[in-house]
Amino acid sequence: MKFDIRYFDPVFLDEVSEIENRSFSVPWSKTSFEDSLKNPLIDFYVAVTESEEGKTSVAGYILTLTVSPECEILNIAVSPEFRRKGIAEGLLNFVFEKAAEKRCDTLMLEVRESNFAARSLYEKLGFYAVGRRKGYYTNPIEDAILMDKSLS
Ligand SMILES: CC(C)(COP(=O)(O)OP(=O)(O)OC[C@H]1O[C@@H](n2cnc3c(N)ncnc32)[C@H](O)[C@@H]1OP(=O)(O)O)[C@@H](O)C(=O)NCCC(=O)NCCS
């Protein structure tokens, strides 16, 4: 499906927050998203689609924290209506390019052990499990699987 990737703008905040609330049992608050904008090490991108009538909607988003040579995926979600259309894959491929431009050699992330969709996505794109953080997540309590991807 066709979408543009843009740098986050506050006009997108309500839509991002709605996707976040529909995607996670412990969602980030609007303030967390706003605070991320104050951190120069964080990049925040949104995938924007346009309907035939010309109405734009946020379909998904991704936030990364870059401390070269490492880049961490802090958050990624796609609106339930737009899932399984390649949007997360597009956002991640975009971030891989940006990370390479910033001379990163490793991408890192954490994922709930039971999050089959996300783990399948990451494995498809070359991430592999490198560790586990016991009881890292709440609601419900669950381990995090730590995954890395090498860019070199
Ligand atoms: C995980 C998530 C971001 C995937 O977004 P998406 O845009 O639907 O993913 P894509 O369409 O780009 O899928 C790319 C690949 O990921 C895998 N994948 C994605 N969703 C999947 C699912 N529900 N079941 C199995 N594999 C899945 C597949 O390999 C897929 O490739 P394919 O469609 O060619 O089979 C989305 O389900 C989501 O927002 N989930 C809630 C938030 C979340 O869990 N974020 C990750 C936190 S670590």
PDB file of C-alpha atoms and ligand atoms in Angstrom:
ATOM      1  CA  MET A   1       0.000   0.000   0.000  1.00  0.00           C
ATOM      2  CA  LYS A   2       1.177   3.573  -0.711  1.00  0.00           C
ATOM      3  CA  PHE A   3       2.343   5.726   2.178  1.00  0.00           C
ATOM      4  CA  ASP A   4       4.798   8.561   2.878  1.00  0.00           C
ATOM      5  CA  ILE A   5       7.188   8.557   5.781  1.00  0.00           C
ATOM      6  CA  ARG A   6       7.392  11.994   7.432  1.00  0.00           C
ATOM      7  CA  TYR A   7       9.063  13.385  10.497  1.00  0.00           C
ATOM      8  CA  PHE A   8       6.561  13.610  13.357  1.00  0.00           C
ATOM      9  CA  ASP A   9       4.648  16.883  13.699  1.00  0.00           C
ATOM     10  CA  PRO A  10       2.411  17.751  16.688  1.00  0.00           C
ATOM     11  CA  VAL A  11      -0.644  17.771  14.346  1.00  0.00           C
ATOM     12  CA  PHE A  12      -0.249  13.970  14.279  1.00  0.00           C
ATOM     13  CA  LEU A  13      -0.220  13.557  18.077  1.00  0.00           C
ATOM     14  CA  ASP A  14      -3.908  12.656  18.585  1.00  0.00           C
ATOM     15  CA  GLU A  15      -3.829   9.996  15.865  1.00  0.00           C
ATOM     16  CA  VAL A  16      -0.534   8.555  17.138  1.00  0.00           C
ATOM     17  CA  SER A  17      -1.919   8.410  20.664  1.00  0.00           C
ATOM     18  CA  GLU A  18      -5.074   6.649  19.496  1.00  0.00           C
ATOM     19  CA  ILE A  19      -3.019   3.990  17.667  1.00  0.00           C
ATOM     20  CA  GLU A  20      -0.802   3.623  20.740  1.00  0.00           C
ATOM     21  CA  ASN A  21      -3.819   3.093  23.032  1.00  0.00           C
ATOM     22  CA  ARG A  22      -5.254   0.481  20.672  1.00  0.00           C
ATOM     23  CA  SER A  23      -1.924  -1.327  20.336  1.00  0.00           C
ATOM     24  CA  PHE A  24      -0.491  -1.720  23.843  1.00  0.00           C
ATOM     25  CA  SER A  25      -1.750  -2.763  27.297  1.00  0.00           C
ATOM     26  CA  VAL A  26       0.634  -0.190  28.832  1.00  0.00           C
ATOM     27  CA  PRO A  27       0.594   2.632  26.249  1.00  0.00           C
ATOM     28  CA  TRP A  28       2.860   5.664  26.144  1.00  0.00           C
ATOM     29  CA  SER A  29       1.058   8.844  27.212  1.00  0.00           C
ATOM     30  CA  LYS A  30       0.789  11.882  24.938  1.00  0.00           C
ATOM     31  CA  THR A  31       3.336  13.528  27.228  1.00  0.00           C
ATOM     32  CA  SER A  32       5.829  10.705  26.629  1.00  0.00           C
ATOM     33  CA  PHE A  33       5.586  11.293  22.883  1.00  0.00           C
ATOM     34  CA  GLU A  34       5.954  15.064  23.381  1.00  0.00           C
ATOM     35  CA  ASP A  35       8.927  14.588  25.707  1.00  0.00           C
ATOM     36  CA  SER A  36      10.654  12.390  23.148  1.00  0.00           C
ATOM     37  CA  LEU A  37      10.777  15.412  20.822  1.00  0.00           C
ATOM     38  CA  LYS A  38      13.015  17.212  23.318  1.00  0.00           C
ATOM     39  CA  ASN A  39      15.668  14.489  23.106  1.00  0.00           C
ATOM     40  CA  PRO A  40      17.984  15.145  20.139  1.00  0.00           C
ATOM     41  CA  LEU A  41      19.001  11.472  20.083  1.00  0.00           C
ATOM     42  CA  ILE A  42      15.424  10.369  19.339  1.00  0.00           C
ATOM     43  CA  ASP A  43      13.933  10.306  15.826  1.00  0.00           C
ATOM     44  CA  PHE A  44      10.168  10.015  15.467  1.00  0.00           C
ATOM     45  CA  TYR A  45       8.657   9.146  12.067  1.00  0.00           C
ATOM     46  CA  VAL A  46       5.059   8.598  10.985  1.00  0.00           C
ATOM     47  CA  ALA A  47       3.696   6.674   7.984  1.00  0.00           C
ATOM     48  CA  VAL A  48       0.959   8.784   6.383  1.00  0.00           C
ATOM     49  CA  THR A  49      -1.613   7.491   3.891  1.00  0.00           C
ATOM     50  CA  GLU A  50      -3.957   9.496   1.684  1.00  0.00           C
ATOM     51  CA  SER A  51      -7.484   8.382   0.788  1.00  0.00           C
ATOM     52  CA  GLU A  52      -8.963   8.848  -2.729  1.00  0.00           C
ATOM     53  CA  GLU A  53     -10.763  11.911  -1.339  1.00  0.00           C
ATOM     54  CA  GLY A  54      -7.426  13.382  -0.299  1.00  0.00           C
ATOM     55  CA  LYS A  55      -7.826  12.847   3.461  1.00  0.00           C
ATOM     56  CA  THR A  56      -4.545  11.992   5.179  1.00  0.00           C
ATOM     57  CA  SER A  57      -4.298   9.571   8.119  1.00  0.00           C
ATOM     58  CA  VAL A  58      -1.487   8.314  10.278  1.00  0.00           C
ATOM     59  CA  ALA A  59      -1.167   4.577   9.606  1.00  0.00           C
ATOM     60  CA  GLY A  60       1.796   3.901  11.900  1.00  0.00           C
ATOM     61  CA  TYR A  61       4.888   5.317  13.565  1.00  0.00           C
ATOM     62  CA  ILE A  62       8.358   4.458  14.823  1.00  0.00           C
ATOM     63  CA  LEU A  63      10.718   6.031  17.336  1.00  0.00           C
ATOM     64  CA  THR A  64      14.441   5.318  17.548  1.00  0.00           C
ATOM     65  CA  LEU A  65      17.235   6.315  19.930  1.00  0.00           C
ATOM     66  CA  THR A  66      20.625   6.578  18.254  1.00  0.00           C
ATOM     67  CA  VAL A  67      23.873   6.495  20.171  1.00  0.00           C
ATOM     68  CA  SER A  68      26.208   5.543  17.364  1.00  0.00           C
ATOM     69  CA  PRO A  69      27.224   2.790  16.693  1.00  0.00           C
ATOM     70  CA  GLU A  70      23.937   1.533  18.196  1.00  0.00           C
ATOM     71  CA  CYS A  71      20.373   2.408  17.315  1.00  0.00           C
ATOM     72  CA  GLU A  72      17.496   1.239  19.510  1.00  0.00           C
ATOM     73  CA  ILE A  73      13.903   0.884  18.313  1.00  0.00           C
ATOM     74  CA  LEU A  74      11.943   2.475  21.174  1.00  0.00           C
ATOM     75  CA  ASN A  75       8.422   2.058  19.817  1.00  0.00           C
ATOM     76  CA  ILE A  76       6.647   0.933  16.654  1.00  0.00           C
ATOM     77  CA  ALA A  77       2.943   0.422  15.987  1.00  0.00           C
ATOM     78  CA  VAL A  78       0.558   0.306  13.050  1.00  0.00           C
ATOM     79  CA  SER A  79      -3.126   1.178  13.221  1.00  0.00           C
ATOM     80  CA  PRO A  80      -5.235  -2.026  13.301  1.00  0.00           C
ATOM     81  CA  GLU A  81      -6.986  -0.986  10.027  1.00  0.00           C
ATOM     82  CA  PHE A  82      -3.653  -0.793   8.207  1.00  0.00           C
ATOM     83  CA  ARG A  83      -1.939  -3.950   9.465  1.00  0.00           C
ATOM     84  CA  ARG A  84      -0.486  -6.634   7.165  1.00  0.00           C
ATOM     85  CA  LYS A  85       0.021  -4.096   4.365  1.00  0.00           C
ATOM     86  CA  GLY A  86       3.790  -3.685   4.715  1.00  0.00           C
ATOM     87  CA  ILE A  87       3.739  -0.471   6.758  1.00  0.00           C
ATOM     88  CA  ALA A  88       5.876  -1.689   9.675  1.00  0.00           C
ATOM     89  CA  GLU A  89       8.285  -3.266   7.213  1.00  0.00           C
ATOM     90  CA  GLY A  90       8.487   0.064   5.329  1.00  0.00           C
ATOM     91  CA  LEU A  91       9.108   2.032   8.543  1.00  0.00           C
ATOM     92  CA  LEU A  92      11.826  -0.371   9.675  1.00  0.00           C
ATOM     93  CA  ASN A  93      13.577  -0.386   6.288  1.00  0.00           C
ATOM     94  CA  PHE A  94      13.520   3.430   6.361  1.00  0.00           C
ATOM     95  CA  VAL A  95      15.073   3.427   9.845  1.00  0.00           C
ATOM     96  CA  PHE A  96      17.767   0.948   8.716  1.00  0.00           C
ATOM     97  CA  GLU A  97      18.829   3.441   6.032  1.00  0.00           C
ATOM     98  CA  LYS A  98      18.845   6.348   8.499  1.00  0.00           C
ATOM     99  CA  ALA A  99      20.849   4.299  11.016  1.00  0.00           C
ATOM    100  CA  ALA A 100      23.428   3.394   8.357  1.00  0.00           C
ATOM    101  CA  GLU A 101      23.723   7.098   7.432  1.00  0.00           C
ATOM    102  CA  LYS A 102      24.498   7.767  11.113  1.00  0.00           C
ATOM    103  CA  ARG A 103      27.229   5.094  11.002  1.00  0.00           C
ATOM    104  CA  CYS A 104      25.369   2.620  13.208  1.00  0.00           C
ATOM    105  CA  ASP A 105      26.271  -1.025  12.907  1.00  0.00           C
ATOM    106  CA  THR A 106      23.676  -2.524  15.266  1.00  0.00           C
ATOM    107  CA  LEU A 107      19.908  -2.137  15.700  1.00  0.00           C
ATOM    108  CA  MET A 108      18.457  -3.259  19.042  1.00  0.00           C
ATOM    109  CA  LEU A 109      14.981  -3.745  20.463  1.00  0.00           C
ATOM    110  CA  GLU A 110      12.896  -5.473  23.139  1.00  0.00           C
ATOM    111  CA  VAL A 111       9.712  -7.396  22.437  1.00  0.00           C
ATOM    112  CA  ARG A 112       7.180  -9.236  24.600  1.00  0.00           C
ATOM    113  CA  GLU A 113       7.795 -12.953  24.448  1.00  0.00           C
ATOM    114  CA  SER A 114       4.168 -13.613  23.368  1.00  0.00           C
ATOM    115  CA  ASN A 115       4.100 -10.907  20.645  1.00  0.00           C
ATOM    116  CA  PHE A 116       4.111 -13.310  17.727  1.00  0.00           C
ATOM    117  CA  ALA A 117       3.303 -10.666  15.072  1.00  0.00           C
ATOM    118  CA  ALA A 118       6.176  -8.384  16.104  1.00  0.00           C
ATOM    119  CA  ARG A 119       8.675 -11.239  16.538  1.00  0.00           C
ATOM    120  CA  SER A 120       7.771 -12.562  13.071  1.00  0.00           C
ATOM    121  CA  LEU A 121       8.241  -9.078  11.631  1.00  0.00           C
ATOM    122  CA  TYR A 122      11.653  -8.647  13.246  1.00  0.00           C
ATOM    123  CA  GLU A 123      12.842 -12.120  12.250  1.00  0.00           C
ATOM    124  CA  LYS A 124      11.746 -11.479   8.658  1.00  0.00           C
ATOM    125  CA  LEU A 125      13.906  -8.327   8.653  1.00  0.00           C
ATOM    126  CA  GLY A 126      17.036  -9.999  10.046  1.00  0.00           C
ATOM    127  CA  PHE A 127      16.791  -9.498  13.815  1.00  0.00           C
ATOM    128  CA  TYR A 128      17.839 -12.407  16.022  1.00  0.00           C
ATOM    129  CA  ALA A 129      17.313 -13.050  19.744  1.00  0.00           C
ATOM    130  CA  VAL A 130      20.344 -12.192  21.889  1.00  0.00           C
ATOM    131  CA  GLY A 131      18.900 -12.323  25.412  1.00  0.00           C
ATOM    132  CA  ARG A 132      15.950 -12.161  27.733  1.00  0.00           C
ATOM    133  CA  ARG A 133      14.940  -9.703  30.478  1.00  0.00           C
ATOM    134  CA  LYS A 134      12.890 -11.596  33.053  1.00  0.00           C
ATOM    135  CA  GLY A 135       9.550 -10.022  34.067  1.00  0.00           C
ATOM    136  CA  TYR A 136      10.352  -6.809  32.167  1.00  0.00           C
ATOM    137  CA  TYR A 137       6.799  -6.032  31.050  1.00  0.00           C
ATOM    138  CA  THR A 138       3.704  -5.449  33.205  1.00  0.00           C
ATOM    139  CA  ASN A 139      -0.009  -5.983  32.507  1.00  0.00           C
ATOM    140  CA  PRO A 140       0.567  -8.904  32.161  1.00  0.00           C
ATOM    141  CA  ILE A 141       4.010  -9.530  33.645  1.00  0.00           C
ATOM    142  CA  GLU A 142       6.109 -11.111  30.934  1.00  0.00           C
ATOM    143  CA  ASP A 143       9.718 -11.497  29.809  1.00  0.00           C
ATOM    144  CA  ALA A 144      11.232  -9.279  27.130  1.00  0.00           C
ATOM    145  CA  ILE A 145      13.189 -10.914  24.334  1.00  0.00           C
ATOM    146  CA  LEU A 146      16.163  -8.753  23.338  1.00  0.00           C
ATOM    147  CA  MET A 147      16.836  -8.749  19.601  1.00  0.00           C
ATOM    148  CA  ASP A 148      19.652  -7.306  17.514  1.00  0.00           C
ATOM    149  CA  LYS A 149      20.213  -6.801  13.820  1.00  0.00           C
ATOM    150  CA  SER A 150      23.609  -6.204  12.311  1.00  0.00           C
ATOM    151  CA  LEU A 151      23.827  -3.506   9.638  1.00  0.00           C
ATOM    152  CA  SER A 152      27.359  -4.287   8.534  1.00  0.00           C
TER     153      SER A 152
HETATM  154  C1  LIG B   1       3.760  -5.729  14.882  1.00  0.00           C
HETATM  155  C2  LIG B   1       3.128  -4.677  13.949  1.00  0.00           C
HETATM  156  C3  LIG B   1       3.901  -3.359  14.137  1.00  0.00           C
HETATM  157  C4  LIG B   1       3.290  -5.168  12.494  1.00  0.00           C
HETATM  158  O1  LIG B   1       2.843  -4.128  11.631  1.00  0.00           O
HETATM  159  P1  LIG B   1       2.301  -4.424  10.144  1.00  0.00           P
HETATM  160  O2  LIG B   1       2.340  -3.131   9.387  1.00  0.00           O
HETATM  161  O3  LIG B   1       1.033  -5.145  10.208  1.00  0.00           O
HETATM  162  O4  LIG B   1       3.446  -5.411   9.590  1.00  0.00           O
HETATM  163  P2  LIG B   1       3.796  -5.650   8.043  1.00  0.00           P
HETATM  164  O5  LIG B   1       2.539  -5.672   7.231  1.00  0.00           O
HETATM  165  O6  LIG B   1       4.875  -4.725   7.618  1.00  0.00           O
HETATM  166  O7  LIG B   1       4.352  -7.143   8.118  1.00  0.00           O
HETATM  167  C5  LIG B   1       5.658  -7.505   7.717  1.00  0.00           C
HETATM  168  C6  LIG B   1       5.916  -8.940   8.135  1.00  0.00           C
HETATM  169  O8  LIG B   1       5.803  -9.090   9.545  1.00  0.00           O
HETATM  170  C7  LIG B   1       5.231 -10.359   9.870  1.00  0.00           C
HETATM  171  N1  LIG B   1       3.919 -10.147  10.499  1.00  0.00           N
HETATM  172  C8  LIG B   1       3.278  -8.973  10.701  1.00  0.00           C
HETATM  173  N2  LIG B   1       2.106  -9.179  11.355  1.00  0.00           N
HETATM  174  C9  LIG B   1       2.004 -10.503  11.551  1.00  0.00           C
HETATM  175  C10 LIG B   1       1.013 -11.333  12.147  1.00  0.00           C
HETATM  176  N3  LIG B   1      -0.116 -10.801  12.688  1.00  0.00           N
HETATM  177  N4  LIG B   1       1.218 -12.666  12.174  1.00  0.00           N
HETATM  178  C11 LIG B   1       2.344 -13.211  11.659  1.00  0.00           C
HETATM  179  N5  LIG B   1       3.328 -12.475  11.047  1.00  0.00           N
HETATM  180  C12 LIG B   1       3.158 -11.146  11.004  1.00  0.00           C
HETATM  181  C13 LIG B   1       5.088 -11.098   8.538  1.00  0.00           C
HETATM  182  O9  LIG B   1       6.313 -11.777   8.300  1.00  0.00           O
HETATM  183  C14 LIG B   1       4.920  -9.927   7.572  1.00  0.00           C
HETATM  184  O10 LIG B   1       5.285 -10.253   6.267  1.00  0.00           O
HETATM  185  P3  LIG B   1       4.167 -10.843   5.249  1.00  0.00           P
HETATM  186  O11 LIG B   1       2.958  -9.936   5.343  1.00  0.00           O
HETATM  187  O12 LIG B   1       4.876 -10.803   3.929  1.00  0.00           O
HETATM  188  O13 LIG B   1       3.863 -12.225   5.763  1.00  0.00           O
HETATM  189  C15 LIG B   1       1.616  -4.489  14.236  1.00  0.00           C
HETATM  190  O14 LIG B   1       1.003  -5.764  14.331  1.00  0.00           O
HETATM  191  C16 LIG B   1       1.326  -3.711  15.516  1.00  0.00           C
HETATM  192  O15 LIG B   1       1.257  -2.487  15.494  1.00  0.00           O
HETATM  193  N6  LIG B   1       1.170  -4.435  16.638  1.00  0.00           N
HETATM  194  C17 LIG B   1       0.867  -3.780  17.921  1.00  0.00           C
HETATM  195  C18 LIG B   1       2.052  -2.979  18.426  1.00  0.00           C
HETATM  196  C19 LIG B   1       3.287  -3.839  18.595  1.00  0.00           C
HETATM  197  O16 LIG B   1       3.215  -4.991  19.002  1.00  0.00           O
HETATM  198  N7  LIG B   1       4.468  -3.244  18.308  1.00  0.00           N
HETATM  199  C20 LIG B   1       5.743  -3.936  18.449  1.00  0.00           C
HETATM  200  C21 LIG B   1       6.237  -3.782  19.854  1.00  0.00           C
HETATM  201  S1  LIG B   1       7.818  -4.572  20.095  1.00  0.00           S
END
